[in-house]
Amino acid sequence: EPEVTQTPSHQVTQMGQEVILRCVPISNHLYFYWYRQILGQKVEFLVSFYNNEISEKSEIFDDQFSVERPDGSNFTLKIRSTKLEDSAMYFCASRIQGASTEAFFGQGTRLTVV
Amino acid sequence: KNEVEQSPQNLTAQEGEFITINCSYSVGISALHWLQQHPGGGIVSLFMLSSGKKKHGRLIATINIQEKHSSLHITASHPRDSAVYICAVSRETSGSRLTFGEGTQLTVNP
């Protein structure tokens, strides 16, 4: 069965460093998302991406965040200068179409900022 | 107030029991999703509903659009069903992103 793949599964970084979280969505999917879950809290939307551009972003997704689809398969989330409060589980998701289709999630990247 | 509310927050059951988890939402939606999150953290989609009822194995999901309410039922529960169950909605006015509930932690004891 096709799946969304995220790497790395765990990342520890120093405050102020840049991190790139990587995702390979399901190959024929058109809509891509990043969500995050701070420990003990609910999952929160960060950004959606369609047709090679951001289609929607939350207030969390400020200037320190960026997304890219550098080639036909990868979808990346970059955090430019990490803060302690960026420590969370980051999930990539993809959908074949938009709101009327099932969402498929990756296993997540646990980011710890020290 | 959260747009998506789940109850209960925590649920402990004995193996074999019938389990119900409830989800209420306060916004117009295009679809409702039930998701499962295991202790390792990964999220798996169980159901996507826009009306009526869906069944997959021992899992049944129902939705009442007029009452803005959905339920997830697990029949003949098993310890391997222990996980966090999350209700999420695609809001009519917010593109295709999902808005999540807080989740229900289910523990099924043998």
mmCIF file with all atom_site columns, C-alpha atoms in Angstrom:
data_model
loop_
_atom_site.group_PDB
_atom_site.id
_atom_site.type_symbol
_atom_site.label_atom_id
_atom_site.label_alt_id
_atom_site.label_comp_id
_atom_site.label_asym_id
_atom_site.label_entity_id
_atom_site.label_seq_id
_atom_site.pdbx_PDB_ins_code
_atom_site.Cartn_x
_atom_site.Cartn_y
_atom_site.Cartn_z
_atom_site.occupancy
_atom_site.B_iso_or_equiv
_atom_site.pdbx_formal_charge
_atom_site.auth_seq_id
_atom_site.auth_comp_id
_atom_site.auth_asym_id
_atom_site.auth_atom_id
_atom_site.pdbx_PDB_model_num
ATOM 1   C CA . GLU A 1 1   ? 0.000   0.000  0.000  1.00 0.00 ? 1   GLU A CA 1
ATOM 2   C CA . PRO A 1 2   ? 1.331   3.461  -0.847 1.00 0.00 ? 2   PRO A CA 1
ATOM 3   C CA . GLU A 1 3   ? 2.485   5.495  2.115  1.00 0.00 ? 3   GLU A CA 1
ATOM 4   C CA . VAL A 1 4   ? 3.811   8.901  3.077  1.00 0.00 ? 4   VAL A CA 1
ATOM 5   C CA . THR A 1 5   ? 7.431   8.704  4.179  1.00 0.00 ? 5   THR A CA 1
ATOM 6   C CA . GLN A 1 6   ? 9.103   11.178 6.532  1.00 0.00 ? 6   GLN A CA 1
ATOM 7   C CA . THR A 1 7   ? 12.762  11.553 7.409  1.00 0.00 ? 7   THR A CA 1
ATOM 8   C CA . PRO A 1 8   ? 14.362  11.743 9.839  1.00 0.00 ? 8   PRO A CA 1
ATOM 9   C CA . SER A 1 9   ? 12.203  10.062 12.474 1.00 0.00 ? 9   SER A CA 1
ATOM 10  C CA . HIS A 1 10  ? 13.997  11.970 15.234 1.00 0.00 ? 10  HIS A CA 1
ATOM 11  C CA . GLN A 1 11  ? 16.048  15.145 15.109 1.00 0.00 ? 11  GLN A CA 1
ATOM 12  C CA . VAL A 1 12  ? 17.777  16.947 17.939 1.00 0.00 ? 12  VAL A CA 1
ATOM 13  C CA . THR A 1 13  ? 19.043  20.423 17.172 1.00 0.00 ? 13  THR A CA 1
ATOM 14  C CA . GLN A 1 14  ? 20.485  23.373 19.025 1.00 0.00 ? 14  GLN A CA 1
ATOM 15  C CA . MET A 1 15  ? 18.413  26.511 19.431 1.00 0.00 ? 15  MET A CA 1
ATOM 16  C CA . GLY A 1 16  ? 19.052  28.901 16.561 1.00 0.00 ? 16  GLY A CA 1
ATOM 17  C CA . GLN A 1 17  ? 20.021  26.180 14.092 1.00 0.00 ? 17  GLN A CA 1
ATOM 18  C CA . GLU A 1 18  ? 18.199  25.538 10.846 1.00 0.00 ? 18  GLU A CA 1
ATOM 19  C CA . VAL A 1 19  ? 16.445  22.219 10.308 1.00 0.00 ? 19  VAL A CA 1
ATOM 20  C CA . ILE A 1 20  ? 14.892  20.645 7.241  1.00 0.00 ? 20  ILE A CA 1
ATOM 21  C CA . LEU A 1 21  ? 12.231  18.002 7.633  1.00 0.00 ? 21  LEU A CA 1
ATOM 22  C CA . ARG A 1 22  ? 11.640  15.834 4.616  1.00 0.00 ? 22  ARG A CA 1
ATOM 23  C CA . CYS A 1 23  ? 8.555   14.100 3.279  1.00 0.00 ? 23  CYS A CA 1
ATOM 24  C CA . VAL A 1 24  ? 7.822   11.942 0.277  1.00 0.00 ? 24  VAL A CA 1
ATOM 25  C CA . PRO A 1 25  ? 4.057   12.128 -0.353 1.00 0.00 ? 25  PRO A CA 1
ATOM 26  C CA . ILE A 1 26  ? 2.115   9.439  -2.186 1.00 0.00 ? 26  ILE A CA 1
ATOM 27  C CA . SER A 1 27  ? 3.058   9.744  -5.829 1.00 0.00 ? 27  SER A CA 1
ATOM 28  C CA . ASN A 1 28  ? -0.258  10.663 -7.462 1.00 0.00 ? 28  ASN A CA 1
ATOM 29  C CA . HIS A 1 29  ? -1.390  12.989 -4.682 1.00 0.00 ? 29  HIS A CA 1
ATOM 30  C CA . LEU A 1 30  ? -1.786  16.683 -5.412 1.00 0.00 ? 30  LEU A CA 1
ATOM 31  C CA . TYR A 1 31  ? -2.296  18.287 -1.983 1.00 0.00 ? 31  TYR A CA 1
ATOM 32  C CA . PHE A 1 32  ? 0.406   18.344 0.669  1.00 0.00 ? 32  PHE A CA 1
ATOM 33  C CA . TYR A 1 33  ? 0.328   19.462 4.283  1.00 0.00 ? 33  TYR A CA 1
ATOM 34  C CA . TRP A 1 34  ? 2.460   19.977 7.339  1.00 0.00 ? 34  TRP A CA 1
ATOM 35  C CA . TYR A 1 35  ? 0.949   19.652 10.797 1.00 0.00 ? 35  TYR A CA 1
ATOM 36  C CA . ARG A 1 36  ? 2.601   19.697 14.181 1.00 0.00 ? 36  ARG A CA 1
ATOM 37  C CA . GLN A 1 37  ? 1.755   18.279 17.592 1.00 0.00 ? 37  GLN A CA 1
ATOM 38  C CA . ILE A 1 38  ? 3.381   19.673 20.697 1.00 0.00 ? 38  ILE A CA 1
ATOM 39  C CA . LEU A 1 39  ? 3.672   16.986 23.370 1.00 0.00 ? 39  LEU A CA 1
ATOM 40  C CA . GLY A 1 40  ? 0.371   16.523 25.165 1.00 0.00 ? 40  GLY A CA 1
ATOM 41  C CA . GLN A 1 41  ? -1.523  18.850 22.821 1.00 0.00 ? 41  GLN A CA 1
ATOM 42  C CA . LYS A 1 42  ? -3.728  18.400 19.786 1.00 0.00 ? 42  LYS A CA 1
ATOM 43  C CA . VAL A 1 43  ? -2.506  18.349 16.213 1.00 0.00 ? 43  VAL A CA 1
ATOM 44  C CA . GLU A 1 44  ? -2.289  21.811 14.629 1.00 0.00 ? 44  GLU A CA 1
ATOM 45  C CA . PHE A 1 45  ? -2.277  22.824 10.987 1.00 0.00 ? 45  PHE A CA 1
ATOM 46  C CA . LEU A 1 46  ? 0.797   24.628 9.691  1.00 0.00 ? 46  LEU A CA 1
ATOM 47  C CA . VAL A 1 47  ? 0.561   24.882 5.902  1.00 0.00 ? 47  VAL A CA 1
ATOM 48  C CA . SER A 1 48  ? -1.020  23.397 2.801  1.00 0.00 ? 48  SER A CA 1
ATOM 49  C CA . PHE A 1 49  ? 0.612   23.261 -0.626 1.00 0.00 ? 49  PHE A CA 1
ATOM 50  C CA . TYR A 1 50  ? -0.972  22.737 -4.025 1.00 0.00 ? 50  TYR A CA 1
ATOM 51  C CA . ASN A 1 51  ? 0.165   23.359 -7.569 1.00 0.00 ? 51  ASN A CA 1
ATOM 52  C CA . ASN A 1 52  ? 3.659   24.329 -6.400 1.00 0.00 ? 52  ASN A CA 1
ATOM 53  C CA . GLU A 1 53  ? 2.539   27.070 -4.086 1.00 0.00 ? 53  GLU A CA 1
ATOM 54  C CA . ILE A 1 54  ? 1.230   27.593 -0.571 1.00 0.00 ? 54  ILE A CA 1
ATOM 55  C CA . SER A 1 55  ? -2.578  27.456 -0.652 1.00 0.00 ? 55  SER A CA 1
ATOM 56  C CA . GLU A 1 56  ? -3.185  28.145 3.028  1.00 0.00 ? 56  GLU A CA 1
ATOM 57  C CA . LYS A 1 57  ? -1.115  28.748 6.152  1.00 0.00 ? 57  LYS A CA 1
ATOM 58  C CA . SER A 1 58  ? -1.830  29.184 9.836  1.00 0.00 ? 58  SER A CA 1
ATOM 59  C CA . GLU A 1 59  ? -0.701  31.962 12.148 1.00 0.00 ? 59  GLU A CA 1
ATOM 60  C CA . ILE A 1 60  ? 1.943   29.544 13.457 1.00 0.00 ? 60  ILE A CA 1
ATOM 61  C CA . PHE A 1 61  ? 3.591   29.457 10.021 1.00 0.00 ? 61  PHE A CA 1
ATOM 62  C CA . ASP A 1 62  ? 5.559   32.680 10.328 1.00 0.00 ? 62  ASP A CA 1
ATOM 63  C CA . ASP A 1 63  ? 8.667   33.883 8.508  1.00 0.00 ? 63  ASP A CA 1
ATOM 64  C CA . GLN A 1 64  ? 10.915  31.305 10.145 1.00 0.00 ? 64  GLN A CA 1
ATOM 65  C CA . PHE A 1 65  ? 9.061   28.525 8.324  1.00 0.00 ? 65  PHE A CA 1
ATOM 66  C CA . SER A 1 66  ? 9.179   27.713 4.636  1.00 0.00 ? 66  SER A CA 1
ATOM 67  C CA . VAL A 1 67  ? 8.096   24.826 2.438  1.00 0.00 ? 67  VAL A CA 1
ATOM 68  C CA . GLU A 1 68  ? 9.429   23.588 -0.852 1.00 0.00 ? 68  GLU A CA 1
ATOM 69  C CA . ARG A 1 69  ? 8.812   20.870 -3.376 1.00 0.00 ? 69  ARG A CA 1
ATOM 70  C CA . PRO A 1 70  ? 12.291  20.809 -4.893 1.00 0.00 ? 70  PRO A CA 1
ATOM 71  C CA . ASP A 1 71  ? 11.602  17.939 -7.257 1.00 0.00 ? 71  ASP A CA 1
ATOM 72  C CA . GLY A 1 72  ? 8.694   15.740 -8.265 1.00 0.00 ? 72  GLY A CA 1
ATOM 73  C CA . SER A 1 73  ? 8.740   13.654 -5.105 1.00 0.00 ? 73  SER A CA 1
ATOM 74  C CA . ASN A 1 74  ? 10.045  15.491 -2.032 1.00 0.00 ? 74  ASN A CA 1
ATOM 75  C CA . PHE A 1 75  ? 8.164   18.035 0.102  1.00 0.00 ? 75  PHE A CA 1
ATOM 76  C CA . THR A 1 76  ? 10.241  19.807 2.732  1.00 0.00 ? 76  THR A CA 1
ATOM 77  C CA . LEU A 1 77  ? 9.600   21.985 5.770  1.00 0.00 ? 77  LEU A CA 1
ATOM 78  C CA . LYS A 1 78  ? 12.431  24.286 6.765  1.00 0.00 ? 78  LYS A CA 1
ATOM 79  C CA . ILE A 1 79  ? 12.644  25.997 10.118 1.00 0.00 ? 79  ILE A CA 1
ATOM 80  C CA . ARG A 1 80  ? 15.234  28.747 9.798  1.00 0.00 ? 80  ARG A CA 1
ATOM 81  C CA . SER A 1 81  ? 16.218  29.523 13.362 1.00 0.00 ? 81  SER A CA 1
ATOM 82  C CA . THR A 1 82  ? 14.763  27.007 15.762 1.00 0.00 ? 82  THR A CA 1
ATOM 83  C CA . LYS A 1 83  ? 13.365  27.964 19.134 1.00 0.00 ? 83  LYS A CA 1
ATOM 84  C CA . LEU A 1 84  ? 12.716  25.778 22.157 1.00 0.00 ? 84  LEU A CA 1
ATOM 85  C CA . GLU A 1 85  ? 8.978   26.028 21.491 1.00 0.00 ? 85  GLU A CA 1
ATOM 86  C CA . ASP A 1 86  ? 9.425   24.460 18.050 1.00 0.00 ? 86  ASP A CA 1
ATOM 87  C CA . SER A 1 87  ? 9.980   21.118 19.793 1.00 0.00 ? 87  SER A CA 1
ATOM 88  C CA . ALA A 1 88  ? 7.114   18.951 18.571 1.00 0.00 ? 88  ALA A CA 1
ATOM 89  C CA . MET A 1 89  ? 6.149   16.049 16.355 1.00 0.00 ? 89  MET A CA 1
ATOM 90  C CA . TYR A 1 90  ? 5.833   17.243 12.762 1.00 0.00 ? 90  TYR A CA 1
ATOM 91  C CA . PHE A 1 91  ? 3.527   15.331 10.433 1.00 0.00 ? 91  PHE A CA 1
ATOM 92  C CA . CYS A 1 92  ? 3.417   15.465 6.686  1.00 0.00 ? 92  CYS A CA 1
ATOM 93  C CA . ALA A 1 93  ? 0.159   14.490 4.978  1.00 0.00 ? 93  ALA A CA 1
ATOM 94  C CA . SER A 1 94  ? -1.037  14.198 1.417  1.00 0.00 ? 94  SER A CA 1
ATOM 95  C CA . ARG A 1 95  ? -4.378  13.863 -0.365 1.00 0.00 ? 95  ARG A CA 1
ATOM 96  C CA . ILE A 1 96  ? -5.144  12.907 -3.919 1.00 0.00 ? 96  ILE A CA 1
ATOM 97  C CA . GLN A 1 97  ? -7.595  15.784 -4.196 1.00 0.00 ? 97  GLN A CA 1
ATOM 98  C CA . GLY A 1 98  ? -8.727  18.379 -1.653 1.00 0.00 ? 98  GLY A CA 1
ATOM 99  C CA . ALA A 1 99  ? -11.291 18.386 1.098  1.00 0.00 ? 99  ALA A CA 1
ATOM 100 C CA . SER A 1 100 ? -13.408 15.501 -0.197 1.00 0.00 ? 100 SER A CA 1
ATOM 101 C CA . THR A 1 101 ? -10.642 12.903 -0.077 1.00 0.00 ? 101 THR A CA 1
ATOM 102 C CA . GLU A 1 102 ? -8.893  10.884 2.587  1.00 0.00 ? 102 GLU A CA 1
ATOM 103 C CA . ALA A 1 103 ? -5.743  12.251 4.191  1.00 0.00 ? 103 ALA A CA 1
ATOM 104 C CA . PHE A 1 104 ? -2.677  10.022 4.474  1.00 0.00 ? 104 PHE A CA 1
ATOM 105 C CA . PHE A 1 105 ? -0.142  10.837 7.168  1.00 0.00 ? 105 PHE A CA 1
ATOM 106 C CA . GLY A 1 106 ? 3.531   10.070 7.539  1.00 0.00 ? 106 GLY A CA 1
ATOM 107 C CA . GLN A 1 107 ? 4.921   8.575  10.732 1.00 0.00 ? 107 GLN A CA 1
ATOM 108 C CA . GLY A 1 108 ? 6.139   11.968 11.873 1.00 0.00 ? 108 GLY A CA 1
ATOM 109 C CA . THR A 1 109 ? 9.461   13.582 12.732 1.00 0.00 ? 109 THR A CA 1
ATOM 110 C CA . ARG A 1 110 ? 10.064  14.236 16.400 1.00 0.00 ? 110 ARG A CA 1
ATOM 111 C CA . LEU A 1 111 ? 12.010  17.493 16.632 1.00 0.00 ? 111 LEU A CA 1
ATOM 112 C CA . THR A 1 112 ? 13.725  18.363 19.890 1.00 0.00 ? 112 THR A CA 1
ATOM 113 C CA . VAL A 1 113 ? 15.304  21.798 20.219 1.00 0.00 ? 113 VAL A CA 1
ATOM 114 C CA . VAL A 1 114 ? 17.826  22.073 23.057 1.00 0.00 ? 114 VAL A CA 1
ATOM 115 C CA . LYS B 2 1   ? -14.298 26.990 22.666 1.00 0.00 ? 1   LYS B CA 1
ATOM 116 C CA . ASN B 2 2   ? -12.735 24.361 20.397 1.00 0.00 ? 2   ASN B CA 1
ATOM 117 C CA . GLU B 2 3   ? -14.405 23.879 17.043 1.00 0.00 ? 3   GLU B CA 1
ATOM 118 C CA . VAL B 2 4   ? -14.073 20.106 17.456 1.00 0.00 ? 4   VAL B CA 1
ATOM 119 C CA . GLU B 2 5   ? -14.853 18.553 20.834 1.00 0.00 ? 5   GLU B CA 1
ATOM 120 C CA . GLN B 2 6   ? -14.389 14.918 21.742 1.00 0.00 ? 6   GLN B CA 1
ATOM 121 C CA . SER B 2 7   ? -15.634 12.891 24.664 1.00 0.00 ? 7   SER B CA 1
ATOM 122 C CA . PRO B 2 8   ? -14.519 11.228 26.735 1.00 0.00 ? 8   PRO B CA 1
ATOM 123 C CA . GLN B 2 9   ? -10.908 12.419 26.986 1.00 0.00 ? 9   GLN B CA 1
ATOM 124 C CA . ASN B 2 10  ? -9.869  9.097  28.498 1.00 0.00 ? 10  ASN B CA 1
ATOM 125 C CA . LEU B 2 11  ? -11.570 5.738  28.331 1.00 0.00 ? 11  LEU B CA 1
ATOM 126 C CA . THR B 2 12  ? -10.598 2.449  29.948 1.00 0.00 ? 12  THR B CA 1
ATOM 127 C CA . ALA B 2 13  ? -12.390 -0.731 28.928 1.00 0.00 ? 13  ALA B CA 1
ATOM 128 C CA . GLN B 2 14  ? -12.147 -4.452 29.440 1.00 0.00 ? 14  GLN B CA 1
ATOM 129 C CA . GLU B 2 15  ? -11.416 -6.655 26.472 1.00 0.00 ? 15  GLU B CA 1
ATOM 130 C CA . GLY B 2 16  ? -14.601 -7.506 24.628 1.00 0.00 ? 16  GLY B CA 1
ATOM 131 C CA . GLU B 2 17  ? -16.513 -4.382 25.616 1.00 0.00 ? 17  GLU B CA 1
ATOM 132 C CA . PHE B 2 18  ? -18.373 -2.199 23.128 1.00 0.00 ? 18  PHE B CA 1
ATOM 133 C CA . ILE B 2 19  ? -16.804 1.263  22.981 1.00 0.00 ? 19  ILE B CA 1
ATOM 134 C CA . THR B 2 20  ? -18.193 4.585  21.816 1.00 0.00 ? 20  THR B CA 1
ATOM 135 C CA . ILE B 2 21  ? -16.224 7.785  21.295 1.00 0.00 ? 21  ILE B CA 1
ATOM 136 C CA . ASN B 2 22  ? -18.118 10.961 20.485 1.00 0.00 ? 22  ASN B CA 1
ATOM 137 C CA . CYS B 2 23  ? -17.234 14.015 18.440 1.00 0.00 ? 23  CYS B CA 1
ATOM 138 C CA . SER B 2 24  ? -19.167 17.275 18.181 1.00 0.00 ? 24  SER B CA 1
ATOM 139 C CA . TYR B 2 25  ? -18.254 20.166 15.941 1.00 0.00 ? 25  TYR B CA 1
ATOM 140 C CA . SER B 2 26  ? -19.489 23.722 15.702 1.00 0.00 ? 26  SER B CA 1
ATOM 141 C CA . VAL B 2 27  ? -18.628 24.663 12.102 1.00 0.00 ? 27  VAL B CA 1
ATOM 142 C CA . GLY B 2 28  ? -19.884 23.708 8.670  1.00 0.00 ? 28  GLY B CA 1
ATOM 143 C CA . ILE B 2 29  ? -17.877 20.827 7.301  1.00 0.00 ? 29  ILE B CA 1
ATOM 144 C CA . SER B 2 30  ? -17.282 19.080 4.021  1.00 0.00 ? 30  SER B CA 1
ATOM 145 C CA . ALA B 2 31  ? -16.050 15.885 5.710  1.00 0.00 ? 31  ALA B CA 1
ATOM 146 C CA . LEU B 2 32  ? -15.216 14.390 9.086  1.00 0.00 ? 32  LEU B CA 1
ATOM 147 C CA . HIS B 2 33  ? -12.266 12.103 9.695  1.00 0.00 ? 33  HIS B CA 1
ATOM 148 C CA . TRP B 2 34  ? -11.571 9.554  12.385 1.00 0.00 ? 34  TRP B CA 1
ATOM 149 C CA . LEU B 2 35  ? -7.864  8.940  12.919 1.00 0.00 ? 35  LEU B CA 1
ATOM 150 C CA . GLN B 2 36  ? -5.878  6.606  15.138 1.00 0.00 ? 36  GLN B CA 1
ATOM 151 C CA . GLN B 2 37  ? -2.597  7.589  16.781 1.00 0.00 ? 37  GLN B CA 1
ATOM 152 C CA . HIS B 2 38  ? -0.456  4.849  18.295 1.00 0.00 ? 38  HIS B CA 1
ATOM 153 C CA . PRO B 2 39  ? 2.054   5.359  21.125 1.00 0.00 ? 39  PRO B CA 1
ATOM 154 C CA . GLY B 2 40  ? 4.886   5.726  18.599 1.00 0.00 ? 40  GLY B CA 1
ATOM 155 C CA . GLY B 2 41  ? 3.105   8.824  17.315 1.00 0.00 ? 41  GLY B CA 1
ATOM 156 C CA . GLY B 2 42  ? 2.124   7.864  13.773 1.00 0.00 ? 42  GLY B CA 1
ATOM 157 C CA . ILE B 2 43  ? -1.377  8.786  12.568 1.00 0.00 ? 43  ILE B CA 1
ATOM 158 C CA . VAL B 2 44  ? -3.521  6.406  10.544 1.00 0.00 ? 44  VAL B CA 1
ATOM 159 C CA . SER B 2 45  ? -6.756  7.336  8.821  1.00 0.00 ? 45  SER B CA 1
ATOM 160 C CA . LEU B 2 46  ? -9.676  5.117  9.853  1.00 0.00 ? 46  LEU B CA 1
ATOM 161 C CA . PHE B 2 47  ? -12.676 6.755  8.188  1.00 0.00 ? 47  PHE B CA 1
ATOM 162 C CA . MET B 2 48  ? -13.714 9.768  6.205  1.00 0.00 ? 48  MET B CA 1
ATOM 163 C CA . LEU B 2 49  ? -17.436 10.574 6.393  1.00 0.00 ? 49  LEU B CA 1
ATOM 164 C CA . SER B 2 50  ? -19.717 13.179 4.937  1.00 0.00 ? 50  SER B CA 1
ATOM 165 C CA . SER B 2 51  ? -22.992 11.408 5.714  1.00 0.00 ? 51  SER B CA 1
ATOM 166 C CA . GLY B 2 52  ? -24.462 8.212  7.139  1.00 0.00 ? 52  GLY B CA 1
ATOM 167 C CA . LYS B 2 53  ? -22.387 5.340  8.399  1.00 0.00 ? 53  LYS B CA 1
ATOM 168 C CA . LYS B 2 54  ? -19.254 3.400  7.480  1.00 0.00 ? 54  LYS B CA 1
ATOM 169 C CA . LYS B 2 55  ? -17.987 0.058  8.770  1.00 0.00 ? 55  LYS B CA 1
ATOM 170 C CA . HIS B 2 56  ? -14.559 -1.513 8.606  1.00 0.00 ? 56  HIS B CA 1
ATOM 171 C CA . GLY B 2 57  ? -14.057 -4.713 10.506 1.00 0.00 ? 57  GLY B CA 1
ATOM 172 C CA . ARG B 2 58  ? -14.931 -4.053 14.156 1.00 0.00 ? 58  ARG B CA 1
ATOM 173 C CA . LEU B 2 59  ? -15.016 -0.286 13.663 1.00 0.00 ? 59  LEU B CA 1
ATOM 174 C CA . ILE B 2 60  ? -18.164 1.661  12.828 1.00 0.00 ? 60  ILE B CA 1
ATOM 175 C CA . ALA B 2 61  ? -18.382 5.406  12.286 1.00 0.00 ? 61  ALA B CA 1
ATOM 176 C CA . THR B 2 62  ? -21.585 7.406  12.064 1.00 0.00 ? 62  THR B CA 1
ATOM 177 C CA . ILE B 2 63  ? -22.320 11.041 11.431 1.00 0.00 ? 63  ILE B CA 1
ATOM 178 C CA . ASN B 2 64  ? -25.403 13.219 11.908 1.00 0.00 ? 64  ASN B CA 1
ATOM 179 C CA . ILE B 2 65  ? -24.870 16.368 9.872  1.00 0.00 ? 65  ILE B CA 1
ATOM 180 C CA . GLN B 2 66  ? -27.943 18.158 11.272 1.00 0.00 ? 66  GLN B CA 1
ATOM 181 C CA . GLU B 2 67  ? -26.800 17.630 14.851 1.00 0.00 ? 67  GLU B CA 1
ATOM 182 C CA . LYS B 2 68  ? -23.088 18.204 14.016 1.00 0.00 ? 68  LYS B CA 1
ATOM 183 C CA . HIS B 2 69  ? -22.162 14.979 15.772 1.00 0.00 ? 69  HIS B CA 1
ATOM 184 C CA . SER B 2 70  ? -20.235 11.828 14.957 1.00 0.00 ? 70  SER B CA 1
ATOM 185 C CA . SER B 2 71  ? -19.521 8.634  16.844 1.00 0.00 ? 71  SER B CA 1
ATOM 186 C CA . LEU B 2 72  ? -16.843 5.995  16.514 1.00 0.00 ? 72  LEU B CA 1
ATOM 187 C CA . HIS B 2 73  ? -17.792 2.555  17.803 1.00 0.00 ? 73  HIS B CA 1
ATOM 188 C CA . ILE B 2 74  ? -15.496 -0.379 18.426 1.00 0.00 ? 74  ILE B CA 1
ATOM 189 C CA . THR B 2 75  ? -17.159 -3.753 18.844 1.00 0.00 ? 75  THR B CA 1
ATOM 190 C CA . ALA B 2 76  ? -15.490 -6.610 20.749 1.00 0.00 ? 76  ALA B CA 1
ATOM 191 C CA . SER B 2 77  ? -12.614 -4.382 21.846 1.00 0.00 ? 77  SER B CA 1
ATOM 192 C CA . HIS B 2 78  ? -9.116  -5.815 22.114 1.00 0.00 ? 78  HIS B CA 1
ATOM 193 C CA . PRO B 2 79  ? -5.936  -4.596 23.838 1.00 0.00 ? 79  PRO B CA 1
ATOM 194 C CA . ARG B 2 80  ? -4.432  -3.842 20.425 1.00 0.00 ? 80  ARG B CA 1
ATOM 195 C CA . ASP B 2 81  ? -7.165  -1.200 19.991 1.00 0.00 ? 81  ASP B CA 1
ATOM 196 C CA . SER B 2 82  ? -5.435  0.839  22.712 1.00 0.00 ? 82  SER B CA 1
ATOM 197 C CA . ALA B 2 83  ? -4.486  4.144  21.079 1.00 0.00 ? 83  ALA B CA 1
ATOM 198 C CA . VAL B 2 84  ? -5.542  7.770  20.822 1.00 0.00 ? 84  VAL B CA 1
ATOM 199 C CA . TYR B 2 85  ? -8.559  8.256  18.561 1.00 0.00 ? 85  TYR B CA 1
ATOM 200 C CA . ILE B 2 86  ? -8.809  11.658 16.957 1.00 0.00 ? 86  ILE B CA 1
ATOM 201 C CA . CYS B 2 87  ? -11.731 13.356 15.268 1.00 0.00 ? 87  CYS B CA 1
ATOM 202 C CA . ALA B 2 88  ? -10.833 15.945 12.625 1.00 0.00 ? 88  ALA B CA 1
ATOM 203 C CA . VAL B 2 89  ? -12.918 17.983 10.194 1.00 0.00 ? 89  VAL B CA 1
ATOM 204 C CA . SER B 2 90  ? -12.436 19.635 6.843  1.00 0.00 ? 90  SER B CA 1
ATOM 205 C CA . ARG B 2 91  ? -14.184 22.961 7.342  1.00 0.00 ? 91  ARG B CA 1
ATOM 206 C CA . GLU B 2 92  ? -16.305 24.275 4.484  1.00 0.00 ? 92  GLU B CA 1
ATOM 207 C CA . THR B 2 93  ? -14.599 27.666 4.691  1.00 0.00 ? 93  THR B CA 1
ATOM 208 C CA . SER B 2 94  ? -10.973 26.645 5.242  1.00 0.00 ? 94  SER B CA 1
ATOM 209 C CA . GLY B 2 95  ? -9.819  24.932 2.110  1.00 0.00 ? 95  GLY B CA 1
ATOM 210 C CA . SER B 2 96  ? -8.714  21.359 2.583  1.00 0.00 ? 96  SER B CA 1
ATOM 211 C CA . ARG B 2 97  ? -6.866  21.585 5.893  1.00 0.00 ? 97  ARG B CA 1
ATOM 212 C CA . LEU B 2 98  ? -7.981  19.510 8.849  1.00 0.00 ? 98  LEU B CA 1
ATOM 213 C CA . THR B 2 99  ? -9.041  20.925 12.213 1.00 0.00 ? 99  THR B CA 1
ATOM 214 C CA . PHE B 2 100 ? -8.407  18.428 14.998 1.00 0.00 ? 100 PHE B CA 1
ATOM 215 C CA . GLY B 2 101 ? -10.061 17.497 18.247 1.00 0.00 ? 101 GLY B CA 1
ATOM 216 C CA . GLU B 2 102 ? -8.034  16.832 21.382 1.00 0.00 ? 102 GLU B CA 1
ATOM 217 C CA . GLY B 2 103 ? -8.241  13.070 20.984 1.00 0.00 ? 103 GLY B CA 1
ATOM 218 C CA . THR B 2 104 ? -9.549  10.267 23.185 1.00 0.00 ? 104 THR B CA 1
ATOM 219 C CA . GLN B 2 105 ? -7.030  8.021  24.896 1.00 0.00 ? 105 GLN B CA 1
ATOM 220 C CA . LEU B 2 106 ? -8.430  4.478  24.837 1.00 0.00 ? 106 LEU B CA 1
ATOM 221 C CA . THR B 2 107 ? -6.932  1.733  26.971 1.00 0.00 ? 107 THR B CA 1
ATOM 222 C CA . VAL B 2 108 ? -8.321  -1.780 26.618 1.00 0.00 ? 108 VAL B CA 1
ATOM 223 C CA . ASN B 2 109 ? -7.255  -4.142 29.370 1.00 0.00 ? 109 ASN B CA 1
ATOM 224 C CA . PRO B 2 110 ? -7.049  -7.908 28.856 1.00 0.00 ? 110 PRO B CA 1
#
